[in-house]
PDB file of C-alpha atoms in Angstrom:
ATOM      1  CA  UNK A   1       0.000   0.000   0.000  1.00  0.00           C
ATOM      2  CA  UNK A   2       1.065   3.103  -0.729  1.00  0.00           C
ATOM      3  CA  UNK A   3       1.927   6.146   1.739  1.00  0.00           C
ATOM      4  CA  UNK A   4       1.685  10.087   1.819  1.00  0.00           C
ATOM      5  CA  UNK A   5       5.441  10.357   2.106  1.00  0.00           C
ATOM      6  CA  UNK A   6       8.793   8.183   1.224  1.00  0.00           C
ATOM      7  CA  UNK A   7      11.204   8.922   3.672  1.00  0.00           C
ATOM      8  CA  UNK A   8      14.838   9.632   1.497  1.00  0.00           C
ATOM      9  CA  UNK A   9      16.945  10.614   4.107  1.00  0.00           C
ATOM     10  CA  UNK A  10      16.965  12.043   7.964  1.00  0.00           C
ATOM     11  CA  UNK A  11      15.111  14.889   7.087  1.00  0.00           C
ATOM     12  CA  UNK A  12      14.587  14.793   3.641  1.00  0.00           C
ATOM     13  CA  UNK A  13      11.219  13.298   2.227  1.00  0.00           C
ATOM     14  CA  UNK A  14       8.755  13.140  -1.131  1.00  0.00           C
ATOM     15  CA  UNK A  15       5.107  13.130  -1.390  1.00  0.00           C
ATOM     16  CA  UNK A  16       3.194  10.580  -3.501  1.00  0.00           C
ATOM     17  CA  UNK A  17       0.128  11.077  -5.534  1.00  0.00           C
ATOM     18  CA  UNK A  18      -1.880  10.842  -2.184  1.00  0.00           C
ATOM     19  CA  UNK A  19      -0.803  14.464  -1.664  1.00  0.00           C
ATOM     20  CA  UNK A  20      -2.052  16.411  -4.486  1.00  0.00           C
ATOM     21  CA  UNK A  21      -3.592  19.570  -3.125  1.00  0.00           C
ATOM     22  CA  UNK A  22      -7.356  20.297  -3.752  1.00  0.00           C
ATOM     23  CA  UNK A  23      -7.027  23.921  -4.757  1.00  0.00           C
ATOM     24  CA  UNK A  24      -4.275  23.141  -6.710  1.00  0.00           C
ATOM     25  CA  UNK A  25      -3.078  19.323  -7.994  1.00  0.00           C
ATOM     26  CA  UNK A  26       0.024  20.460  -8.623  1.00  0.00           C
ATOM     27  CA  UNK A  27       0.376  21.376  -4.838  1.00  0.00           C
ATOM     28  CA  UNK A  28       0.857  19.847  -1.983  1.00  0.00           C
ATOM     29  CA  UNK A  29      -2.545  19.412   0.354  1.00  0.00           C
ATOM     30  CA  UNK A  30      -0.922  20.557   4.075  1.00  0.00           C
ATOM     31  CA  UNK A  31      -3.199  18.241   5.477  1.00  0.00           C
ATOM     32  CA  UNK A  32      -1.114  14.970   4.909  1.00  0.00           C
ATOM     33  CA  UNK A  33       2.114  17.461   6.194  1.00  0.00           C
ATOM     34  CA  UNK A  34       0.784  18.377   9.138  1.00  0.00           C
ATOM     35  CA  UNK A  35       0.408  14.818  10.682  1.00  0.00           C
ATOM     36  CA  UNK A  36       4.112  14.121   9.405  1.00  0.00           C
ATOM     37  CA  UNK A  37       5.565  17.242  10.968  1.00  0.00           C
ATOM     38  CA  UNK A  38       3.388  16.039  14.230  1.00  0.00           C
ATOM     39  CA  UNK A  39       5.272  12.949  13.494  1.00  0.00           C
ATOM     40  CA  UNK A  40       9.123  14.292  13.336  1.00  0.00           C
ATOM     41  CA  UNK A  41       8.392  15.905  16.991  1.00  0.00           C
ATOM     42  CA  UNK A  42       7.018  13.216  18.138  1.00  0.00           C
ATOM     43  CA  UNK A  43       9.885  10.594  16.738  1.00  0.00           C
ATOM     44  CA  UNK A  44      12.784  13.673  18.208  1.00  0.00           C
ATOM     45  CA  UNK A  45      11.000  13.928  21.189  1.00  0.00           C
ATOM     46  CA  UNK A  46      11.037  10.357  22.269  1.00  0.00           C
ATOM     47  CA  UNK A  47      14.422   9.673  21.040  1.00  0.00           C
ATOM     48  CA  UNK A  48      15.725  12.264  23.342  1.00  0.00           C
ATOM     49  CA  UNK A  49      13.846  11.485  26.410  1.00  0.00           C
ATOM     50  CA  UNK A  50      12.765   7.541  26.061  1.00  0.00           C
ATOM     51  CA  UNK A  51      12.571   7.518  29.785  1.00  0.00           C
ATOM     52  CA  UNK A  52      10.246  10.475  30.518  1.00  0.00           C
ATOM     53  CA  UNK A  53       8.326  11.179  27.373  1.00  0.00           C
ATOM     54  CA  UNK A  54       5.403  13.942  27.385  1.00  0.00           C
ATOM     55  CA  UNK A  55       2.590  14.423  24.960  1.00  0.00           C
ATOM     56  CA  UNK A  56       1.811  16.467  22.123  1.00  0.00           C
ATOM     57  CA  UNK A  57      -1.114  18.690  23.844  1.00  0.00           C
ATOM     58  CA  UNK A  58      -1.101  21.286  20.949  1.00  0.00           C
ATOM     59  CA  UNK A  59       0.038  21.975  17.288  1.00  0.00           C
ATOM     60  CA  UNK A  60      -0.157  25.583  15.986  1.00  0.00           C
ATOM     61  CA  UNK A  61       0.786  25.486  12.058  1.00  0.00           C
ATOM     62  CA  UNK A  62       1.649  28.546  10.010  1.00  0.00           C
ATOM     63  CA  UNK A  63       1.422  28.161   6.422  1.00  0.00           C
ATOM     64  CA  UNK A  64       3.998  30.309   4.799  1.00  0.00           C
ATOM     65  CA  UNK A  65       3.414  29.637   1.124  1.00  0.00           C
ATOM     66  CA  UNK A  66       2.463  26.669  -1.317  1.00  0.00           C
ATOM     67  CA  UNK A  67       4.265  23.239  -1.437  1.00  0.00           C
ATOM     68  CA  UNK A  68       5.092  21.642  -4.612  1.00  0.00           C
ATOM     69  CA  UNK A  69       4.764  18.424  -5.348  1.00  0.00           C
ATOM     70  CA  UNK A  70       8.410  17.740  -5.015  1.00  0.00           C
ATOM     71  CA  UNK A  71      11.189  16.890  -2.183  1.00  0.00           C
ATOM     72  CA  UNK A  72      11.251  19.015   0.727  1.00  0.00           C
ATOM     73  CA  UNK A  73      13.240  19.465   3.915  1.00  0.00           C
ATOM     74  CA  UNK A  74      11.776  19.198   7.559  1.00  0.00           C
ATOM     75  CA  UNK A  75      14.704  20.364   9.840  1.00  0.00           C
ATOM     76  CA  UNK A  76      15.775  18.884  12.920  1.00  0.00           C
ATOM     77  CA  UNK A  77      13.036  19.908  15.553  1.00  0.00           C
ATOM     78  CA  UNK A  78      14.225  22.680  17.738  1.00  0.00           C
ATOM     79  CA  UNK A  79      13.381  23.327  21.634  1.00  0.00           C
ATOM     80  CA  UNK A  80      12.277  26.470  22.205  1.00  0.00           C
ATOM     81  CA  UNK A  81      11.083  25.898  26.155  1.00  0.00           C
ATOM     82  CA  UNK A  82      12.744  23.129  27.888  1.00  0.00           C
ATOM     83  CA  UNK A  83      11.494  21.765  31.032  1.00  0.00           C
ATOM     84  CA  UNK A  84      10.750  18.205  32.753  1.00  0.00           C
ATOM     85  CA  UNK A  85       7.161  18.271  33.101  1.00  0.00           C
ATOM     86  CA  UNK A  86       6.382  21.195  29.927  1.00  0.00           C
ATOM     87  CA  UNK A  87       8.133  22.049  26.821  1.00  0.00           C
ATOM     88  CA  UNK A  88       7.927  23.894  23.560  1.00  0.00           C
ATOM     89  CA  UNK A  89       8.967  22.313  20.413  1.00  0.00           C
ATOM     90  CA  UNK A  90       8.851  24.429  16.574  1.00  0.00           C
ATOM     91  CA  UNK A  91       9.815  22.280  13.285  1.00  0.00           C
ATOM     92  CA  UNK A  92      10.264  23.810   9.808  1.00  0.00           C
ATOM     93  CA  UNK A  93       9.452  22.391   6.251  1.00  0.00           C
ATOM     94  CA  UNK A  94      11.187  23.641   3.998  1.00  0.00           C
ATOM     95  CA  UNK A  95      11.466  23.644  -0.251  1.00  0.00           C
ATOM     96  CA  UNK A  96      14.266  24.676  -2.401  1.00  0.00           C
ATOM     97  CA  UNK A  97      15.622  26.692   0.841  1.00  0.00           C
ATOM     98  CA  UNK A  98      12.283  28.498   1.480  1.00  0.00           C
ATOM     99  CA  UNK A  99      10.404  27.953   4.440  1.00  0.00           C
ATOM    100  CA  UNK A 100       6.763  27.095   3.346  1.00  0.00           C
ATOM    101  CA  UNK A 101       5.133  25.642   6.694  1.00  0.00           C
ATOM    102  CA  UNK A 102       6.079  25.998  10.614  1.00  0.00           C
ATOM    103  CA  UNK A 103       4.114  24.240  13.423  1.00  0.00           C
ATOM    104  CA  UNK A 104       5.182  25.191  17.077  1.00  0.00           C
ATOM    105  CA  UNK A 105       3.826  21.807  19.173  1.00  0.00           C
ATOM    106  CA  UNK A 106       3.350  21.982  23.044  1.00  0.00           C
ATOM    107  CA  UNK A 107       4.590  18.756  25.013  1.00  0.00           C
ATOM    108  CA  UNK A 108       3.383  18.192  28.426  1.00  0.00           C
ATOM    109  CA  UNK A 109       3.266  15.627  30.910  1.00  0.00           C
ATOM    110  CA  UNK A 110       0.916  13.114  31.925  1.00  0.00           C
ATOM    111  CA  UNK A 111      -1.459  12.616  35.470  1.00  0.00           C
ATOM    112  CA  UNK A 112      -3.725  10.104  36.371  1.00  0.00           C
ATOM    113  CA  UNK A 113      -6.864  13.020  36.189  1.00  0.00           C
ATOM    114  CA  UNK A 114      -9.120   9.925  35.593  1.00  0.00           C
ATOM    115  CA  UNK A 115     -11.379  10.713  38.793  1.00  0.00           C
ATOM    116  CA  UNK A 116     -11.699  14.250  37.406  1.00  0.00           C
ATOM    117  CA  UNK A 117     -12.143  13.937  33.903  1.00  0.00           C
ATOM    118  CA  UNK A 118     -15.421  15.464  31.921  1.00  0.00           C
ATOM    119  CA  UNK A 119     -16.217  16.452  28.504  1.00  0.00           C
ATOM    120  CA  UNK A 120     -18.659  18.736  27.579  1.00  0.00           C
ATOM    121  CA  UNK A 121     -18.104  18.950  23.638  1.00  0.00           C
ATOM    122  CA  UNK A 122     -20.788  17.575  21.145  1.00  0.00           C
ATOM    123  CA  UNK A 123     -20.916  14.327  20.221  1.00  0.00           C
ATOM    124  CA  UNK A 124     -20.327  13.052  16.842  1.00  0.00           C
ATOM    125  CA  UNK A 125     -23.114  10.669  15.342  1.00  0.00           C
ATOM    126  CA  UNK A 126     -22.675   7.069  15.221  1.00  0.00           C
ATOM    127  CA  UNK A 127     -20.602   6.465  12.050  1.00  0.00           C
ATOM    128  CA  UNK A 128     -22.673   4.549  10.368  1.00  0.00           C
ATOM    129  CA  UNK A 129     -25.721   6.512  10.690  1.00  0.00           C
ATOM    130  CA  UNK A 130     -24.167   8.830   8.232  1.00  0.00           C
ATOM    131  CA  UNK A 131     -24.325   8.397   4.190  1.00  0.00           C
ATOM    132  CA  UNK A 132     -21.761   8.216   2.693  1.00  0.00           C
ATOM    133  CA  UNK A 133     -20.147  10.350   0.980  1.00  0.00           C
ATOM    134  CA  UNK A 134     -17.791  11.235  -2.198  1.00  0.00           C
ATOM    135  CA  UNK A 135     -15.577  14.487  -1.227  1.00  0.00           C
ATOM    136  CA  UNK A 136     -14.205  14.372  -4.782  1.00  0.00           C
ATOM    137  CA  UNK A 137     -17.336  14.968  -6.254  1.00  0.00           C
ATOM    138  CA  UNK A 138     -16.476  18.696  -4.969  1.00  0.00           C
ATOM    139  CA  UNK A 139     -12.983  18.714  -5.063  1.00  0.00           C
ATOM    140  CA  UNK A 140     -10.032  17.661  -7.235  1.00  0.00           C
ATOM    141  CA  UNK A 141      -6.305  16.089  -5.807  1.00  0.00           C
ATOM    142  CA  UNK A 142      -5.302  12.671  -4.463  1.00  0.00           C
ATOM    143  CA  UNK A 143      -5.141  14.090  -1.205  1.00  0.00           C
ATOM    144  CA  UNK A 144      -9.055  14.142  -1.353  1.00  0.00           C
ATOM    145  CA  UNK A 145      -9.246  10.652  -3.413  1.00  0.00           C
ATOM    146  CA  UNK A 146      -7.023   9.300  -0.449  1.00  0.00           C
ATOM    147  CA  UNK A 147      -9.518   9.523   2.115  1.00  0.00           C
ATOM    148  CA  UNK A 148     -13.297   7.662   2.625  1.00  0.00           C
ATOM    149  CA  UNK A 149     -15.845   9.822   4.279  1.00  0.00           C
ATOM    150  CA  UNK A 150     -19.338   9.743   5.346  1.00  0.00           C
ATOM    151  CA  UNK A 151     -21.026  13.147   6.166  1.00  0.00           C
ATOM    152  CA  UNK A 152     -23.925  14.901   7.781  1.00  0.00           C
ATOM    153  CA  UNK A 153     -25.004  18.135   6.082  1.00  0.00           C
ATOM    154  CA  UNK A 154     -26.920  19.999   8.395  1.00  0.00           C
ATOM    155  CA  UNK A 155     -26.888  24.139   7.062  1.00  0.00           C
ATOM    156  CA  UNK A 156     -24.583  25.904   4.760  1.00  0.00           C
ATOM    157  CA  UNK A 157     -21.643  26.329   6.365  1.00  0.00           C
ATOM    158  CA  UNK A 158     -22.012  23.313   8.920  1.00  0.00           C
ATOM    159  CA  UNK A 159     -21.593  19.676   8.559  1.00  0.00           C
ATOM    160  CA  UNK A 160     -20.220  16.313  10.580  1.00  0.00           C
ATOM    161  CA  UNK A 161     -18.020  14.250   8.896  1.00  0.00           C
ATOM    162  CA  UNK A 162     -16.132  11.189   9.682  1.00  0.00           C
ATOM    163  CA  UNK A 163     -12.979  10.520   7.307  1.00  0.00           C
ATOM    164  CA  UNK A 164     -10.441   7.705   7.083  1.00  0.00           C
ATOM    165  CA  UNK A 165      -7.320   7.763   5.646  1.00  0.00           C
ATOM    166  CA  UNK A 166      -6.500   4.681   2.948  1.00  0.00           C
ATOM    167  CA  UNK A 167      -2.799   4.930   3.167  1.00  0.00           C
ATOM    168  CA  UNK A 168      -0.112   5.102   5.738  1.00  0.00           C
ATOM    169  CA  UNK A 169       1.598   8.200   6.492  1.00  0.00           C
ATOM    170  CA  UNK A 170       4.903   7.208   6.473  1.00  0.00           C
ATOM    171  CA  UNK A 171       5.661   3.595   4.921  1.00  0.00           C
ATOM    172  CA  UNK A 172       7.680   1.457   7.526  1.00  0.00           C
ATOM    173  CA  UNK A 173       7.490   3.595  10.441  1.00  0.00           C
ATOM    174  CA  UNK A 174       4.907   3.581  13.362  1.00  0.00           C
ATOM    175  CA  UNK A 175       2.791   6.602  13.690  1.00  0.00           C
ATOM    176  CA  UNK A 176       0.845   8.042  16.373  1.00  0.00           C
ATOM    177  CA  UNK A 177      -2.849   8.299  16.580  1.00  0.00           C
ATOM    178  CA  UNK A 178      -2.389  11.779  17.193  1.00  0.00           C
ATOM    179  CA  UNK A 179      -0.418  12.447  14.623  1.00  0.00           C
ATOM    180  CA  UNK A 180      -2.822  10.640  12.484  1.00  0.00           C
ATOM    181  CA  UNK A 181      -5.896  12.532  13.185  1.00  0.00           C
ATOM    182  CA  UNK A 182      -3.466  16.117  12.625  1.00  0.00           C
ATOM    183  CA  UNK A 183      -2.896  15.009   9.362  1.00  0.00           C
ATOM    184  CA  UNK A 184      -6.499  14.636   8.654  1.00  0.00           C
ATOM    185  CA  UNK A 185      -7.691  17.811  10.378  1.00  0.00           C
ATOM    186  CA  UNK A 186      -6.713  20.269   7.421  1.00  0.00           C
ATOM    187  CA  UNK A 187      -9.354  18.879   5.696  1.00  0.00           C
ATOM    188  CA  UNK A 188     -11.979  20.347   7.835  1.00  0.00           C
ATOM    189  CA  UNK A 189     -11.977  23.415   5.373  1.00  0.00           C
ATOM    190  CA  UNK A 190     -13.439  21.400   2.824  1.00  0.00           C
ATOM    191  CA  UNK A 191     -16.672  19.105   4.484  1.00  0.00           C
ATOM    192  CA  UNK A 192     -18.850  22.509   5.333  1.00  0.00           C
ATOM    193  CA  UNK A 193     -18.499  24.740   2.809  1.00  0.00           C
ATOM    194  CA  UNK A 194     -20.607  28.018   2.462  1.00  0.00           C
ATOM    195  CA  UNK A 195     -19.314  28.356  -1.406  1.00  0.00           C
ATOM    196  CA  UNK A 196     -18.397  26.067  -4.258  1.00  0.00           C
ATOM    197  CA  UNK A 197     -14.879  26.264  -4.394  1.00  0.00           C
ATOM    198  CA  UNK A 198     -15.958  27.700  -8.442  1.00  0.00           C
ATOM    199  CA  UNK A 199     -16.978  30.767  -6.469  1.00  0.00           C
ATOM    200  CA  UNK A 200     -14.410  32.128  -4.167  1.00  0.00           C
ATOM    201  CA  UNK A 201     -11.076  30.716  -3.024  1.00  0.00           C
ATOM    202  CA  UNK A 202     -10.996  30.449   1.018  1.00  0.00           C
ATOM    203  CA  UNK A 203      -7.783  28.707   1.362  1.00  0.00           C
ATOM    204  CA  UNK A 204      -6.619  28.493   5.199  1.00  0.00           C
ATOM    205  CA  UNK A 205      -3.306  29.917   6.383  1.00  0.00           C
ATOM    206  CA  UNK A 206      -3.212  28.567   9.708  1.00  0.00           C
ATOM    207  CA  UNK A 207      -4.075  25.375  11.727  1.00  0.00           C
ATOM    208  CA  UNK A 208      -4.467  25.202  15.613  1.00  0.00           C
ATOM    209  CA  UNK A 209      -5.584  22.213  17.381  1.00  0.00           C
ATOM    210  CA  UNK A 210      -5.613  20.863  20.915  1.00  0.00           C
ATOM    211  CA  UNK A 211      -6.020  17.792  22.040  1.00  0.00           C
ATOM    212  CA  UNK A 212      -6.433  16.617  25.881  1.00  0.00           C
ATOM    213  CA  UNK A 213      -6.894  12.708  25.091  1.00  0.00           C
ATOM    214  CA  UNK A 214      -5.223   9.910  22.510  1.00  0.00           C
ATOM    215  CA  UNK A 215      -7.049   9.269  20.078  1.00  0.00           C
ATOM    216  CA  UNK A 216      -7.787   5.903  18.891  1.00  0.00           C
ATOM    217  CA  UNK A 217      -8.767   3.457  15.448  1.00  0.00           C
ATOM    218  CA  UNK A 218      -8.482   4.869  12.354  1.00  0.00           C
ATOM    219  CA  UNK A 219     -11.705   7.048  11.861  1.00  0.00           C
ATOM    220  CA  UNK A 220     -12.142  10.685  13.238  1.00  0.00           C
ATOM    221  CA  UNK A 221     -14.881  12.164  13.384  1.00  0.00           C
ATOM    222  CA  UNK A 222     -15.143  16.301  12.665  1.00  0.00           C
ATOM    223  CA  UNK A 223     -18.230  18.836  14.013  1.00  0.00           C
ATOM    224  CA  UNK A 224     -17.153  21.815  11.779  1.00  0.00           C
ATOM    225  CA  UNK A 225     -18.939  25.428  11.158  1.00  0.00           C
ATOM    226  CA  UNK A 226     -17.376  27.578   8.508  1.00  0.00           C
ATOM    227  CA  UNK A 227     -17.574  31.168   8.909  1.00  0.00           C
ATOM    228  CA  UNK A 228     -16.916  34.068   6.515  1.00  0.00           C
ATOM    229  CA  UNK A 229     -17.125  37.651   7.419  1.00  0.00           C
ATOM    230  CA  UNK A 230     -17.560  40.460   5.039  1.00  0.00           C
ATOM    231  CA  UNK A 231     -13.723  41.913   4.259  1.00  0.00           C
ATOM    232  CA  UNK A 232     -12.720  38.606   3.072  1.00  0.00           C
ATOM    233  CA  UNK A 233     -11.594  36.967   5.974  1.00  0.00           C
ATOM    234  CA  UNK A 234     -13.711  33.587   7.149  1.00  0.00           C
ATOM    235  CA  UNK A 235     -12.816  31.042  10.144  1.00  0.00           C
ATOM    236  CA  UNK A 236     -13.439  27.226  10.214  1.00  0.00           C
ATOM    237  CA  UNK A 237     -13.470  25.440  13.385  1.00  0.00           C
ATOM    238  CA  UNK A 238     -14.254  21.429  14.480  1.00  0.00           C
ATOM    239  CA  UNK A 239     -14.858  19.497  17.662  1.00  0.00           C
ATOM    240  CA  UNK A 240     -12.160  16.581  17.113  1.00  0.00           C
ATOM    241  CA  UNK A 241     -13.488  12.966  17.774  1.00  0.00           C
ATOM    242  CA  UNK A 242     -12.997   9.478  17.604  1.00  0.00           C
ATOM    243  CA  UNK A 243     -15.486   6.872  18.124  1.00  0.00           C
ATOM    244  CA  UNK A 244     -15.640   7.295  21.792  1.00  0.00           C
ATOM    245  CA  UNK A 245     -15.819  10.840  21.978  1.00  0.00           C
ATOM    246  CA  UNK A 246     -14.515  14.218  21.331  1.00  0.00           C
ATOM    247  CA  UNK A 247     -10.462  14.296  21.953  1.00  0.00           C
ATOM    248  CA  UNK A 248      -9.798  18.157  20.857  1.00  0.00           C
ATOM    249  CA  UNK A 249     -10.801  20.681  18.655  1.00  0.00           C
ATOM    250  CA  UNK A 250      -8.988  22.884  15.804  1.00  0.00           C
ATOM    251  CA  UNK A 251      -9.423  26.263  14.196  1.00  0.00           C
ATOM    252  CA  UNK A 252      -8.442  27.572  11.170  1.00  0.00           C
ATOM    253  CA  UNK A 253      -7.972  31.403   9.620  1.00  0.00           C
ATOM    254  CA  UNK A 254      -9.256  31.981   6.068  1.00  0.00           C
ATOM    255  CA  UNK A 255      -8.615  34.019   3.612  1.00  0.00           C
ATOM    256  CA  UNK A 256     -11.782  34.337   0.981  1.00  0.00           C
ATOM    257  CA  UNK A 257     -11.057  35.337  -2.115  1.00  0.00           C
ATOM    258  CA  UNK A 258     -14.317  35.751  -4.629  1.00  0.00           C
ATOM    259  CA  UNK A 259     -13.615  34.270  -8.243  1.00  0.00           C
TER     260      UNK A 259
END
């Protein structure tokens, strides 16, 4: 089976077909690179503290510019706030030399808070009382063909979705859930629209999401409203789930961009 990425070297890696962005084929969709940067923390981070490990609690992305469907570079993690029980750790992909995408990633520690713990989020839909649905019907790329997806439209702008990737992120290399369900996030943007995408462009140039439990299987579930003001500037934002329950949410920052 194919992946999203082949690993060529340390920090040097390629995308596959299962990449191709939707605004754009010839792009990269970030959504694939945002669980593999969650992933190169996550590997750096345990290799440098196997004993005492802590948690990726949230990712904040910033999307500098387009990726091509080519190799690119993700640099050695860096540690920006060290500590035992709390740090603060920032990757960078880069292409041809130019940084195109940053995430910043907040580790922290883990506590038995089982007597304490609560959730107050909406609750996704059993899966399979959703239809399913065929995301390529609105939108081109094999980033889109790469996932399966059955969805809930309930208003313009507001829908519940669960997706499931078909292809490993990384061949050969165990992944996290959590780094799975960041690299599926991105595609919030696209599963409650307001517009055809033949109308306006809305493209997102940021990702934030937190997460206070690990996730688990291979389906996630995402309650997302979609936003737009009236100067061109629009917000999409999900309750993250999996099938026992919301484990996070995530926001993203549009810009809109009328055809």
């Amino acid at each position: 089976m194919t992946s999203y990425f082949h690993r060529l070297s340390e920090t040097a890696f390629a995308p596959t077909e299962h990449v191709g962005g939707a605004w754009n084929p010839d792009e990269q969709h970030v959504a694939p690179v945002l669980g593999l940067l969650a992933h190169v923390i996550e590997a750096e981070h345990h290799a440098r503290r196997p004993e005492a490990p802590l948690v990726l609690a949230r990712a904040s992305y910033d999307i500098l510019g387009v990726i091509p469907m080519d190799e690119f570079e993700v640099a050695a993690p860096r540690v920006i706030r060290a500590g035992r029980t709390i740090e603060l750790v920032e990757a960078t992909l880069s292409h041809g030399g130019r940084a195109a995408l940053t995430v910043r990633a907040w580790m922290l520690t883990q506590n038995d808070t089982s007597a304490m713990a609560g959730v107050t989020l909406p609750p996704m839909p059993e899966r399979e009382s959703l239809p399913e649905w065929a995301p390529m019907d609105v939108w081109p790329g094999g980033a889109i063909r790469s996932i399966e997806a059955r969805r809930e439209f309930i208003e313009t702008g507001r829908s519940r979705c669960w997706i499931r990737p078909k292809h490993p992120l990384l061949e050969g290399e165990p992944v996290s859930h959590r780094a799975r369900m960041l690299g599926m996030t991105d595609f919030a943007n696209g599963i409650a629209t307001r517009v055809a995408p033949e109308t306006a462009l809305y493209p997102n140039i940021d990702l934030t999401a937190s997460i206070f439990r690990e996730p688990a299987g291979d389906w996630f579930g995402l309650d997302t409203s979609v936003s737009f003001g009236s100067d061109g500037i629009g917000l999409t934002e999900s309750v993250l789930s999996d099938a026992a329950g919301p484990v996070g949410t995530s926001s993203q920052t549009l810009t809109v961009r009328p055809r």
